[in-house]
């Protein structure tokens, strides 16, 4: 029951279509209020998901970033250059270095001269890191499955397509060339 109340309270914080239309009209904007509402709700869902993921991965002594790095190492036969990890994860080299430092301290990864390029250091998944992934797999995947259990297979297929298309548009939030004609001098 407490969870239902929490969700109801959260829904009150999310603007409705009518509220969004009033805001668009108030500012005299030529934008689709429904599109704005979809984006606003997606941003809210993303923030909630990020917070929930932090809680989820902390159960295993990890963060989302540390988990993703371990999983990427496992997917790449256990050895990857830091620059490749940064590219694979879509983060900076500095971020990867920080993640590697923590994971190395915890014994989940190690560094050694690369078998791919002897001038560089590779990051390797240790047996302890591989064990961590194996030990958490059943609960981790069961929770992910439960998160989307109210969706049918067809709905998940459509959702994956929509999510892919939305992800392609995320750069609209950071692209400096996209600006309202009203804001230009």
C-alpha atoms as one frame of an Amber mdcrd trajectory, in Angstrom:
protein
   0.000   0.000   0.000   2.830   2.411   0.828   4.299   1.816  -2.627   0.965
   2.755  -4.281   0.880   5.988  -2.276   4.467   6.756  -3.251   3.673   6.229
  -6.929   0.566   8.420  -6.663   2.596  11.194  -5.060   5.193  10.879  -7.829
   2.516  11.124 -10.495   1.342  14.425  -8.988   4.825  15.846  -9.589   4.729
  14.972 -13.293   2.979  17.578 -15.451  -0.213  16.627 -17.218  -0.891  17.325
 -20.868  -3.191  20.197 -19.867  -0.458  21.744 -17.695   2.077  21.368 -20.479
  -0.293  22.998 -22.983  -0.810  25.933 -20.588   2.955  26.377 -20.268   3.470
  26.238 -24.018   0.663  28.774 -24.547   1.949  31.009 -21.733   5.303  31.363
 -23.490   3.783  31.585 -26.970   5.800  28.659 -28.250   5.263  26.796 -31.491
   5.971  23.314 -30.095   3.924  20.160 -29.682   2.848  20.022 -26.033   2.445
  16.251 -26.152   6.033  15.842 -27.421   7.243  18.079 -24.589   5.228  16.025
 -22.091   6.650  12.739 -23.395  10.200  14.118 -23.094   9.567  15.510 -19.590
   8.121  12.225 -18.377  10.980  10.292 -19.956  13.476  12.509 -18.137  11.610
  11.901 -14.863  11.575   8.149 -15.502  15.289   8.241 -16.335  16.097   9.991
 -13.073  14.010   7.468 -11.105  15.631   4.588 -12.967  19.103   5.967 -12.273
  18.320   6.231  -8.557  16.845   2.706  -8.484  19.892   1.348 -10.357  22.193
   2.926  -7.764  20.286   1.133  -4.995  20.209  -2.115  -6.967  23.947  -2.236
  -7.719  24.879  -1.154  -4.194  23.439  -4.494  -3.004  26.393  -6.092  -4.757
  28.989  -3.535  -3.651  29.036  -1.925  -7.094  27.841   1.171  -8.900  26.185
   1.157 -12.306  29.455   2.273 -13.906  31.545  -0.373 -12.152  29.074  -3.073
 -13.152  29.048  -1.914 -16.769  32.863  -1.948 -16.855  33.026  -5.490 -15.427
  30.351  -6.695 -17.860  32.194  -5.082 -20.789  35.412  -6.799 -19.759  33.587
 -10.124 -19.563  32.050  -9.539 -23.007  35.516  -8.873 -24.423  37.194 -12.057
 -23.179  38.413 -10.367 -19.993  41.011  -7.963 -21.422  40.457  -4.466 -22.825
  42.481  -1.289 -23.217  41.197   1.591 -21.055  40.620   3.752 -24.134  38.422
   1.030 -25.611  36.506   0.689 -22.337  35.837   4.443 -22.381  34.534   4.199
 -25.941  32.433   1.106 -25.224  30.862   2.687 -22.137  30.444   6.150 -23.685
  32.394   7.906 -20.929  35.659   9.803 -20.661  39.021   8.149 -20.169  39.246
   9.902 -16.782  35.960   8.303 -15.704  37.219   4.873 -16.759  40.480   5.411
 -14.879  38.527   6.198 -11.708  36.352   3.103 -12.136  39.398   0.915 -12.800
  41.185   2.272  -9.721  38.259   1.318  -7.464  37.748  -2.082  -9.078  41.484
  -2.810  -8.879  41.536  -1.843  -5.203  38.662  -4.311  -4.652  40.515  -7.058
  -6.554  37.905  -7.284  -9.332  40.244  -6.129 -12.128  43.984  -5.855 -12.620
  46.280  -4.018 -14.991  49.102  -5.526 -17.035  51.076  -4.827 -20.164  48.681
  -5.322 -23.046  48.908  -8.433 -25.168  47.150  -6.304 -27.803  49.604  -3.376
 -27.723  52.765  -3.804 -25.625  53.085  -0.022 -25.205  49.878   0.177 -23.190
  48.346  -1.341 -20.091  45.280  -3.544 -20.454  42.569  -4.014 -17.871  41.834
  -7.624 -17.008  38.860  -9.171 -15.275  40.187 -11.135 -12.315  38.728 -14.447
 -11.161  37.193 -12.524  -8.234  35.582 -10.098 -10.725  34.220 -12.963 -12.815
  32.904 -14.610  -9.624  31.187 -11.333  -8.635  29.353 -11.285 -11.986  28.391
 -14.964 -11.693  27.208 -14.580  -8.101  24.966 -11.613  -8.851  23.624 -12.817
 -12.214  20.504 -14.675 -11.037  19.217 -11.866  -8.818  20.295  -9.092 -11.210
  18.565 -10.574 -14.240  15.481 -11.606 -12.263  15.070  -8.007 -11.062  15.510
  -6.648 -14.613  12.903  -9.092 -15.894  10.524  -8.152 -13.057  10.926  -4.455
 -13.868   9.289  -4.951 -17.279   7.032  -7.881 -16.386   3.846  -5.879 -17.010
   4.772  -5.542 -20.698   3.928  -8.196 -23.268   6.585  -9.484 -25.657   5.043
  -7.330 -28.396   5.067  -4.237 -26.164   8.716  -4.850 -25.261   9.567  -5.122
 -28.954   7.833  -1.816 -29.697   9.415  -0.241 -26.614  12.915  -1.271 -27.723
  12.285   0.312 -31.127  10.923   3.504 -29.566  13.725   3.658 -27.030  16.298
   3.337 -29.801  14.727   6.198 -31.715  14.457   8.369 -28.609  18.073   7.632
 -27.718  19.100   8.956 -31.132  17.365  12.234 -30.238  19.009  12.715 -26.837
  21.653  14.969 -28.361  18.905  17.581 -28.840  19.359  18.405 -25.138  23.074
  19.159 -25.558  23.436  20.270 -29.177  24.319  23.962 -29.191  23.032  24.435
 -32.749  19.445  23.740 -31.680  17.946  26.919 -30.340  14.578  28.586 -30.414
  14.228  31.345 -32.984  12.757  33.513 -30.210  15.936  33.254 -28.155  18.162
  34.464 -31.007  18.939  38.179 -30.971
